[in-house]
GROMACS .gro file of C-alpha atoms in nm:
model
  381
    1UNK     CA    1   0.549  -2.552  -1.198
    2UNK     CA    2   0.848  -2.325  -1.172
    3UNK     CA    3   0.815  -1.953  -1.207
    4UNK     CA    4   1.020  -1.973  -1.536
    5UNK     CA    5   0.778  -2.220  -1.694
    6UNK     CA    6   0.481  -2.010  -1.565
    7UNK     CA    7   0.638  -1.706  -1.726
    8UNK     CA    8   0.669  -1.886  -2.055
    9UNK     CA    9   0.287  -1.949  -2.043
   10UNK     CA   10   0.233  -1.581  -1.976
   11UNK     CA   11   0.449  -1.469  -2.273
   12UNK     CA   12   0.272  -1.721  -2.508
   13UNK     CA   13  -0.074  -1.600  -2.383
   14UNK     CA   14   0.032  -1.243  -2.460
   15UNK     CA   15   0.154  -1.334  -2.810
   16UNK     CA   16  -0.155  -1.542  -2.895
   17UNK     CA   17  -0.410  -1.300  -2.742
   18UNK     CA   18  -0.612  -1.036  -2.915
   19UNK     CA   19  -0.415  -0.753  -2.763
   20UNK     CA   20  -0.140  -0.570  -2.948
   21UNK     CA   21   0.145  -0.634  -2.707
   22UNK     CA   22   0.482  -0.498  -2.810
   23UNK     CA   23   0.851  -0.515  -2.692
   24UNK     CA   24   0.810  -0.818  -2.461
   25UNK     CA   25   1.111  -0.874  -2.253
   26UNK     CA   26   1.193  -1.112  -1.968
   27UNK     CA   27   1.501  -0.964  -1.779
   28UNK     CA   28   1.458  -1.199  -1.484
   29UNK     CA   29   1.328  -1.547  -1.434
   30UNK     CA   30   0.987  -1.433  -1.293
   31UNK     CA   31   0.940  -1.096  -1.470
   32UNK     CA   32   0.792  -0.991  -1.803
   33UNK     CA   33   0.782  -0.638  -1.940
   34UNK     CA   34   0.585  -0.507  -2.234
   35UNK     CA   35   0.422  -0.203  -2.398
   36UNK     CA   36   0.060  -0.163  -2.494
   37UNK     CA   37  -0.163   0.116  -2.624
   38UNK     CA   38  -0.422   0.274  -2.400
   39UNK     CA   39  -0.700   0.115  -2.597
   40UNK     CA   40  -0.566  -0.233  -2.514
   41UNK     CA   41  -0.546  -0.185  -2.135
   42UNK     CA   42  -0.872  -0.356  -2.064
   43UNK     CA   43  -0.800  -0.637  -2.296
   44UNK     CA   44  -0.454  -0.698  -2.125
   45UNK     CA   45  -0.625  -0.689  -1.787
   46UNK     CA   46  -0.877  -0.956  -1.898
   47UNK     CA   47  -0.610  -1.185  -2.014
   48UNK     CA   48  -0.378  -1.147  -1.726
   49UNK     CA   49  -0.638  -1.142  -1.442
   50UNK     CA   50  -0.917  -1.357  -1.577
   51UNK     CA   51  -0.729  -1.610  -1.777
   52UNK     CA   52  -0.390  -1.622  -1.598
   53UNK     CA   53  -0.506  -1.562  -1.241
   54UNK     CA   54  -0.299  -1.253  -1.164
   55UNK     CA   55  -0.405  -0.947  -0.977
   56UNK     CA   56  -0.334  -0.578  -1.038
   57UNK     CA   57  -0.123  -0.465  -0.755
   58UNK     CA   58   0.008  -0.133  -0.872
   59UNK     CA   59  -0.046   0.147  -1.115
   60UNK     CA   60   0.198   0.448  -1.133
   61UNK     CA   61   0.225   0.757  -1.352
   62UNK     CA   62   0.541   0.902  -1.500
   63UNK     CA   63   0.602   1.242  -1.637
   64UNK     CA   64   0.847   1.211  -1.925
   65UNK     CA   65   0.725   1.520  -2.118
   66UNK     CA   66   1.081   1.657  -2.127
   67UNK     CA   67   1.242   1.343  -2.260
   68UNK     CA   68   0.962   1.188  -2.469
   69UNK     CA   69   0.686   1.456  -2.487
   70UNK     CA   70   0.458   1.199  -2.318
   71UNK     CA   71   0.319   1.069  -1.991
   72UNK     CA   72   0.358   0.700  -1.921
   73UNK     CA   73   0.137   0.484  -1.704
   74UNK     CA   74   0.274   0.161  -1.563
   75UNK     CA   75   0.069  -0.147  -1.460
   76UNK     CA   76   0.205  -0.422  -1.244
   77UNK     CA   77   0.021  -0.754  -1.236
   78UNK     CA   78   0.124  -1.033  -1.010
   79UNK     CA   79   0.039  -1.406  -0.964
   80UNK     CA   80   0.167  -1.475  -0.613
   81UNK     CA   81   0.088  -1.850  -0.631
   82UNK     CA   82   0.302  -1.900  -0.945
   83UNK     CA   83   0.537  -1.618  -0.845
   84UNK     CA   84   0.551  -1.417  -1.160
   85UNK     CA   85   0.507  -1.042  -1.246
   86UNK     CA   86   0.399  -0.861  -1.560
   87UNK     CA   87   0.482  -0.496  -1.597
   88UNK     CA   88   0.304  -0.319  -1.879
   89UNK     CA   89   0.353   0.046  -1.975
   90UNK     CA   90   0.138   0.268  -2.198
   91UNK     CA   91   0.216   0.606  -2.355
   92UNK     CA   92  -0.017   0.906  -2.319
   93UNK     CA   93  -0.029   1.240  -2.498
   94UNK     CA   94   0.195   1.490  -2.321
   95UNK     CA   95  -0.049   1.783  -2.369
   96UNK     CA   96  -0.380   1.625  -2.285
   97UNK     CA   97  -0.309   1.287  -2.120
   98UNK     CA   98  -0.619   1.061  -2.110
   99UNK     CA   99  -0.647   0.693  -1.998
  100UNK     CA  100  -0.955   0.476  -2.037
  101UNK     CA  101  -1.051   0.359  -1.692
  102UNK     CA  102  -0.982  -0.002  -1.588
  103UNK     CA  103  -1.171   0.042  -1.264
  104UNK     CA  104  -1.522  -0.083  -1.391
  105UNK     CA  105  -1.361  -0.415  -1.467
  106UNK     CA  106  -1.079  -0.448  -1.214
  107UNK     CA  107  -1.154  -0.267  -0.884
  108UNK     CA  108  -0.796  -0.227  -0.761
  109UNK     CA  109  -0.743   0.017  -1.043
  110UNK     CA  110  -1.003   0.259  -0.891
  111UNK     CA  111  -0.780   0.442  -0.643
  112UNK     CA  112  -0.465   0.425  -0.852
  113UNK     CA  113  -0.648   0.606  -1.135
  114UNK     CA  114  -0.796   0.867  -0.897
  115UNK     CA  115  -0.462   0.933  -0.750
  116UNK     CA  116  -0.295   0.970  -1.092
  117UNK     CA  117  -0.558   1.217  -1.200
  118UNK     CA  118  -0.506   1.422  -0.885
  119UNK     CA  119  -0.127   1.405  -0.898
  120UNK     CA  120  -0.047   1.410  -1.267
  121UNK     CA  121  -0.369   1.553  -1.426
  122UNK     CA  122  -0.429   1.245  -1.624
  123UNK     CA  123  -0.797   1.233  -1.722
  124UNK     CA  124  -0.965   0.896  -1.672
  125UNK     CA  125  -1.291   0.885  -1.856
  126UNK     CA  126  -1.537   0.615  -1.765
  127UNK     CA  127  -1.422   0.596  -1.403
  128UNK     CA  128  -1.720   0.484  -1.178
  129UNK     CA  129  -1.617   0.708  -0.885
  130UNK     CA  130  -1.456   1.033  -1.015
  131UNK     CA  131  -1.439   1.208  -0.672
  132UNK     CA  132  -1.089   1.346  -0.580
  133UNK     CA  133  -0.876   1.117  -0.372
  134UNK     CA  134  -0.565   1.303  -0.285
  135UNK     CA  135  -0.668   1.649  -0.392
  136UNK     CA  136  -0.834   1.864  -0.142
  137UNK     CA  137  -1.030   2.185  -0.195
  138UNK     CA  138  -0.733   2.402  -0.087
  139UNK     CA  139  -0.529   2.301  -0.393
  140UNK     CA  140  -0.478   2.573  -0.652
  141UNK     CA  141  -0.652   2.512  -0.979
  142UNK     CA  142  -0.443   2.324  -1.231
  143UNK     CA  143  -0.190   2.212  -0.965
  144UNK     CA  144  -0.062   1.862  -1.024
  145UNK     CA  145   0.224   1.807  -0.773
  146UNK     CA  146   0.393   1.511  -0.941
  147UNK     CA  147   0.439   1.683  -1.265
  148UNK     CA  148   0.805   1.772  -1.329
  149UNK     CA  149   0.715   2.138  -1.384
  150UNK     CA  150   0.481   2.166  -1.089
  151UNK     CA  151   0.489   2.498  -0.915
  152UNK     CA  152   0.319   2.535  -0.577
  153UNK     CA  153   0.077   2.827  -0.582
  154UNK     CA  154  -0.131   2.982  -0.312
  155UNK     CA  155  -0.359   2.739  -0.121
  156UNK     CA  156  -0.693   2.859  -0.003
  157UNK     CA  157  -1.033   2.717   0.091
  158UNK     CA  158  -1.270   2.714  -0.219
  159UNK     CA  159  -1.562   2.702   0.026
  160UNK     CA  160  -1.727   2.403  -0.148
  161UNK     CA  161  -1.842   2.102   0.046
  162UNK     CA  162  -1.684   1.762  -0.019
  163UNK     CA  163  -1.912   1.554  -0.245
  164UNK     CA  164  -2.006   1.276  -0.007
  165UNK     CA  165  -2.290   1.043  -0.101
  166UNK     CA  166  -2.589   1.084   0.126
  167UNK     CA  167  -2.797   0.786   0.229
  168UNK     CA  168  -3.153   0.844   0.342
  169UNK     CA  169  -3.444   0.649   0.466
  170UNK     CA  170  -3.634   0.573   0.786
  171UNK     CA  171  -3.412   0.486   1.074
  172UNK     CA  172  -3.081   0.578   0.905
  173UNK     CA  173  -2.848   0.809   1.078
  174UNK     CA  174  -2.536   0.984   0.953
  175UNK     CA  175  -2.232   0.982   1.192
  176UNK     CA  176  -1.928   1.196   1.101
  177UNK     CA  177  -1.589   1.092   1.258
  178UNK     CA  178  -1.282   1.303   1.235
  179UNK     CA  179  -1.066   1.438   1.067
  180UNK     CA  180  -0.927   1.514   1.421
  181UNK     CA  181  -0.909   1.201   1.638
  182UNK     CA  182  -0.846   1.138   2.001
  183UNK     CA  183  -0.533   0.935   1.945
  184UNK     CA  184  -0.200   1.033   1.783
  185UNK     CA  185  -0.300   0.900   1.445
  186UNK     CA  186  -0.312   1.045   1.091
  187UNK     CA  187  -0.620   1.263   1.035
  188UNK     CA  188  -0.908   1.123   0.831
  189UNK     CA  189  -1.270   1.197   0.802
  190UNK     CA  190  -1.520   0.910   0.787
  191UNK     CA  191  -1.891   0.953   0.727
  192UNK     CA  192  -2.098   0.653   0.834
  193UNK     CA  193  -2.454   0.594   0.740
  194UNK     CA  194  -2.599   0.344   0.982
  195UNK     CA  195  -2.918   0.173   1.080
  196UNK     CA  196  -2.865   0.057   1.432
  197UNK     CA  197  -2.533  -0.130   1.429
  198UNK     CA  198  -2.550  -0.200   1.061
  199UNK     CA  199  -2.332   0.017   0.847
  200UNK     CA  200  -2.525   0.090   0.533
  201UNK     CA  201  -2.249   0.302   0.371
  202UNK     CA  202  -1.915   0.461   0.472
  203UNK     CA  203  -1.723   0.723   0.291
  204UNK     CA  204  -1.372   0.832   0.374
  205UNK     CA  205  -1.167   1.141   0.305
  206UNK     CA  206  -0.794   1.100   0.372
  207UNK     CA  207  -0.468   1.263   0.258
  208UNK     CA  208  -0.505   1.560   0.492
  209UNK     CA  209  -0.133   1.548   0.570
  210UNK     CA  210  -0.018   1.423   0.220
  211UNK     CA  211   0.350   1.514   0.207
  212UNK     CA  212   0.444   1.412  -0.149
  213UNK     CA  213   0.690   1.142  -0.060
  214UNK     CA  214   0.731   1.040  -0.426
  215UNK     CA  215   0.854   1.392  -0.505
  216UNK     CA  216   1.097   1.381  -0.226
  217UNK     CA  217   1.268   1.070  -0.376
  218UNK     CA  218   1.343   1.254  -0.701
  219UNK     CA  219   1.705   1.338  -0.753
  220UNK     CA  220   1.839   1.143  -0.453
  221UNK     CA  221   2.132   0.901  -0.474
  222UNK     CA  222   2.026   0.539  -0.417
  223UNK     CA  223   2.180   0.519  -0.073
  224UNK     CA  224   2.005   0.835   0.034
  225UNK     CA  225   1.664   0.695  -0.050
  226UNK     CA  226   1.680   0.444   0.232
  227UNK     CA  227   1.641   0.695   0.508
  228UNK     CA  228   1.333   0.845   0.333
  229UNK     CA  229   1.175   0.505   0.274
  230UNK     CA  230   1.211   0.420   0.634
  231UNK     CA  231   0.990   0.713   0.715
  232UNK     CA  232   0.703   0.652   0.470
  233UNK     CA  233   0.528   0.479   0.766
  234UNK     CA  234   0.705   0.481   1.093
  235UNK     CA  235   0.610   0.138   1.227
  236UNK     CA  236   0.687  -0.027   0.888
  237UNK     CA  237   1.038   0.105   0.851
  238UNK     CA  238   1.187  -0.234   0.749
  239UNK     CA  239   0.898  -0.313   0.509
  240UNK     CA  240   0.925   0.003   0.309
  241UNK     CA  241   1.306   0.025   0.328
  242UNK     CA  242   1.338  -0.344   0.213
  243UNK     CA  243   1.099  -0.275  -0.080
  244UNK     CA  244   1.307   0.024  -0.180
  245UNK     CA  245   1.633  -0.173  -0.154
  246UNK     CA  246   1.495  -0.464  -0.357
  247UNK     CA  247   1.385  -0.222  -0.627
  248UNK     CA  248   1.732  -0.068  -0.650
  249UNK     CA  249   1.888  -0.417  -0.652
  250UNK     CA  250   1.660  -0.542  -0.926
  251UNK     CA  251   1.731  -0.239  -1.138
  252UNK     CA  252   2.114  -0.276  -1.089
  253UNK     CA  253   2.120  -0.657  -1.116
  254UNK     CA  254   2.280  -0.680  -0.772
  255UNK     CA  255   2.295  -0.991  -0.565
  256UNK     CA  256   2.244  -0.987  -0.185
  257UNK     CA  257   2.477  -1.209   0.027
  258UNK     CA  258   2.309  -1.499   0.210
  259UNK     CA  259   2.380  -1.364   0.558
  260UNK     CA  260   2.223  -1.027   0.472
  261UNK     CA  261   1.916  -1.200   0.332
  262UNK     CA  262   1.881  -1.393   0.658
  263UNK     CA  263   1.918  -1.093   0.872
  264UNK     CA  264   1.663  -0.914   0.659
  265UNK     CA  265   1.409  -1.186   0.737
  266UNK     CA  266   1.480  -1.157   1.109
  267UNK     CA  267   1.425  -0.785   1.092
  268UNK     CA  268   1.098  -0.825   0.903
  269UNK     CA  269   0.968  -1.072   1.150
  270UNK     CA  270   1.054  -0.849   1.451
  271UNK     CA  271   0.869  -0.567   1.285
  272UNK     CA  272   0.565  -0.790   1.205
  273UNK     CA  273   0.550  -0.917   1.561
  274UNK     CA  274   0.544  -0.589   1.744
  275UNK     CA  275   0.285  -0.443   1.493
  276UNK     CA  276   0.073  -0.757   1.517
  277UNK     CA  277   0.072  -0.740   1.902
  278UNK     CA  278  -0.019  -0.376   1.888
  279UNK     CA  279  -0.296  -0.421   1.637
  280UNK     CA  280  -0.459  -0.691   1.847
  281UNK     CA  281  -0.439  -0.463   2.152
  282UNK     CA  282  -0.610  -0.182   1.951
  283UNK     CA  283  -0.887  -0.408   1.835
  284UNK     CA  284  -0.971  -0.541   2.189
  285UNK     CA  285  -0.952  -0.181   2.316
  286UNK     CA  286  -1.226  -0.091   2.069
  287UNK     CA  287  -1.444  -0.357   2.242
  288UNK     CA  288  -1.383  -0.193   2.574
  289UNK     CA  289  -1.128  -0.434   2.709
  290UNK     CA  290  -0.874  -0.184   2.820
  291UNK     CA  291  -0.680  -0.428   3.044
  292UNK     CA  292  -0.588  -0.651   2.753
  293UNK     CA  293  -0.494  -0.349   2.543
  294UNK     CA  294  -0.255  -0.237   2.817
  295UNK     CA  295  -0.091  -0.575   2.831
  296UNK     CA  296  -0.048  -0.588   2.449
  297UNK     CA  297   0.130  -0.260   2.459
  298UNK     CA  298   0.345  -0.380   2.745
  299UNK     CA  299   0.457  -0.666   2.529
  300UNK     CA  300   0.506  -0.435   2.237
  301UNK     CA  301   0.739  -0.223   2.442
  302UNK     CA  302   0.935  -0.541   2.530
  303UNK     CA  303   0.981  -0.607   2.160
  304UNK     CA  304   1.072  -0.245   2.095
  305UNK     CA  305   1.351  -0.270   2.357
  306UNK     CA  306   1.469  -0.596   2.203
  307UNK     CA  307   1.491  -0.418   1.869
  308UNK     CA  308   1.700  -0.151   2.032
  309UNK     CA  309   1.942  -0.402   2.167
  310UNK     CA  310   1.965  -0.580   1.833
  311UNK     CA  311   1.998  -0.286   1.595
  312UNK     CA  312   2.041   0.030   1.806
  313UNK     CA  313   1.693   0.145   1.686
  314UNK     CA  314   1.354   0.077   1.845
  315UNK     CA  315   1.197   0.089   1.503
  316UNK     CA  316   1.485  -0.101   1.333
  317UNK     CA  317   1.609   0.191   1.131
  318UNK     CA  318   1.951   0.249   0.985
  319UNK     CA  319   2.028  -0.106   0.912
  320UNK     CA  320   1.919  -0.181   0.555
  321UNK     CA  321   2.097  -0.069   0.240
  322UNK     CA  322   2.084  -0.155  -0.122
  323UNK     CA  323   2.301  -0.466  -0.179
  324UNK     CA  324   2.250  -0.595   0.181
  325UNK     CA  325   2.286  -0.420   0.508
  326UNK     CA  326   2.448  -0.085   0.607
  327UNK     CA  327   2.645  -0.283   0.872
  328UNK     CA  328   2.668  -0.622   1.006
  329UNK     CA  329   2.458  -0.714   1.307
  330UNK     CA  330   2.563  -0.918   1.610
  331UNK     CA  331   2.258  -1.132   1.693
  332UNK     CA  332   2.197  -1.137   2.070
  333UNK     CA  333   2.242  -1.485   2.207
  334UNK     CA  334   1.910  -1.456   2.373
  335UNK     CA  335   1.718  -1.323   2.077
  336UNK     CA  336   1.528  -1.643   2.012
  337UNK     CA  337   1.444  -1.695   2.375
  338UNK     CA  338   1.322  -1.344   2.419
  339UNK     CA  339   1.099  -1.357   2.114
  340UNK     CA  340   0.955  -1.694   2.229
  341UNK     CA  341   0.885  -1.550   2.577
  342UNK     CA  342   0.710  -1.247   2.433
  343UNK     CA  343   0.505  -1.463   2.200
  344UNK     CA  344   0.407  -1.687   2.491
  345UNK     CA  345   0.303  -1.388   2.697
  346UNK     CA  346   0.099  -1.257   2.400
  347UNK     CA  347  -0.072  -1.601   2.354
  348UNK     CA  348  -0.180  -1.582   2.710
  349UNK     CA  349  -0.337  -1.243   2.654
  350UNK     CA  350  -0.510  -1.380   2.344
  351UNK     CA  351  -0.654  -1.668   2.542
  352UNK     CA  352  -0.791  -1.433   2.806
  353UNK     CA  353  -0.950  -1.222   2.531
  354UNK     CA  354  -1.113  -1.514   2.357
  355UNK     CA  355  -1.261  -1.630   2.691
  356UNK     CA  356  -1.403  -1.281   2.754
  357UNK     CA  357  -1.767  -1.276   2.629
  358UNK     CA  358  -1.751  -0.894   2.591
  359UNK     CA  359  -1.473  -0.928   2.334
  360UNK     CA  360  -1.623  -1.233   2.153
  361UNK     CA  361  -1.967  -1.083   2.129
  362UNK     CA  362  -1.827  -0.772   1.966
  363UNK     CA  363  -1.591  -0.944   1.725
  364UNK     CA  364  -1.762  -1.271   1.609
  365UNK     CA  365  -1.928  -1.219   1.275
  366UNK     CA  366  -1.795  -0.863   1.244
  367UNK     CA  367  -1.604  -0.753   0.936
  368UNK     CA  368  -1.612  -1.093   0.769
  369UNK     CA  369  -1.418  -1.081   0.439
  370UNK     CA  370  -1.470  -1.392   0.224
  371UNK     CA  371  -1.202  -1.498  -0.017
  372UNK     CA  372  -1.395  -1.403  -0.333
  373UNK     CA  373  -1.453  -1.047  -0.210
  374UNK     CA  374  -1.092  -1.012  -0.098
  375UNK     CA  375  -0.975  -1.120  -0.443
  376UNK     CA  376  -1.214  -0.882  -0.624
  377UNK     CA  377  -1.101  -0.584  -0.413
  378UNK     CA  378  -0.729  -0.674  -0.444
  379UNK     CA  379  -0.681  -0.704  -0.073
  380UNK     CA  380  -0.315  -0.752   0.027
  381UNK     CA  381  -0.147  -0.867   0.338
   0.00000   0.00000   0.00000
């Protein structure tokens, strides 16, 4: 079934369903857009996720009080198998924005809703976990940074403990980790409740270095946004920059030349490879196999130097642009052979790891994520 015929089924399901769906448009072959009331959000989620097999992959707030005296919340549902997207938007009161929580029925909505409450001041009654997500105790009262009229006030510690859930019982220990860590990584506080090696519960507190990237995008010219998107996450420069470029291209109806599309795929794969190699190294290092970790980072360095030869940047920056590429790239004649050699080197390290009983004993049966749970939690990647 093509994405076009699948989208026809989506549009018909919306028209025939019990939800009041308005202003349905299909600007592209695999996209549908519509408007709904806040009261119909759950009904739409049931139709799209339960009946049509889609997943909620994004929620975002928008402050349009100056233009429309309202806030808007946007939902993006996707069916990756059938390759279609549904974007639904709902209008909220500009003075006292309130949105019924979708989180009790669709778990991926949970963090999106908490973030919108912290950033926009949108109340979400019925949320099963109303703790702050982005907001820390140092934020001034009534400060919502993504509102257009947000004014940064004085920050100060309110002296109140963060509302972690305590787990008690015989043999249960609480282990705090962070927010300052031994490595050069972003700070995060994790509170583990454990019984032996079994983790009963874990609560995290992140966003210690939240920098308001969304706000930094406001007012920029489309070309100027690429540099910022490359720095959302340093080792995913291509991934974030490409997502930004594709959003601009979709909004402008721009086509990307075939050569640029091909080179974008090569850049994505180079980025995926060096990250994958580094991640495996970090995993085996956590089991105590430091030698394999060192070899993985040796291979990663090899890939970064290849990136430098190919693009002039170890992290593949400064290449992408809306509409294609910022400049053409001369593909090194040995690019393929160099990648194949690095992958063969990596495969050898993986074989050594899998033959090491220390590594296998620590990893087998640990962190198993079955498909049903992954789908319920909206796991991506």
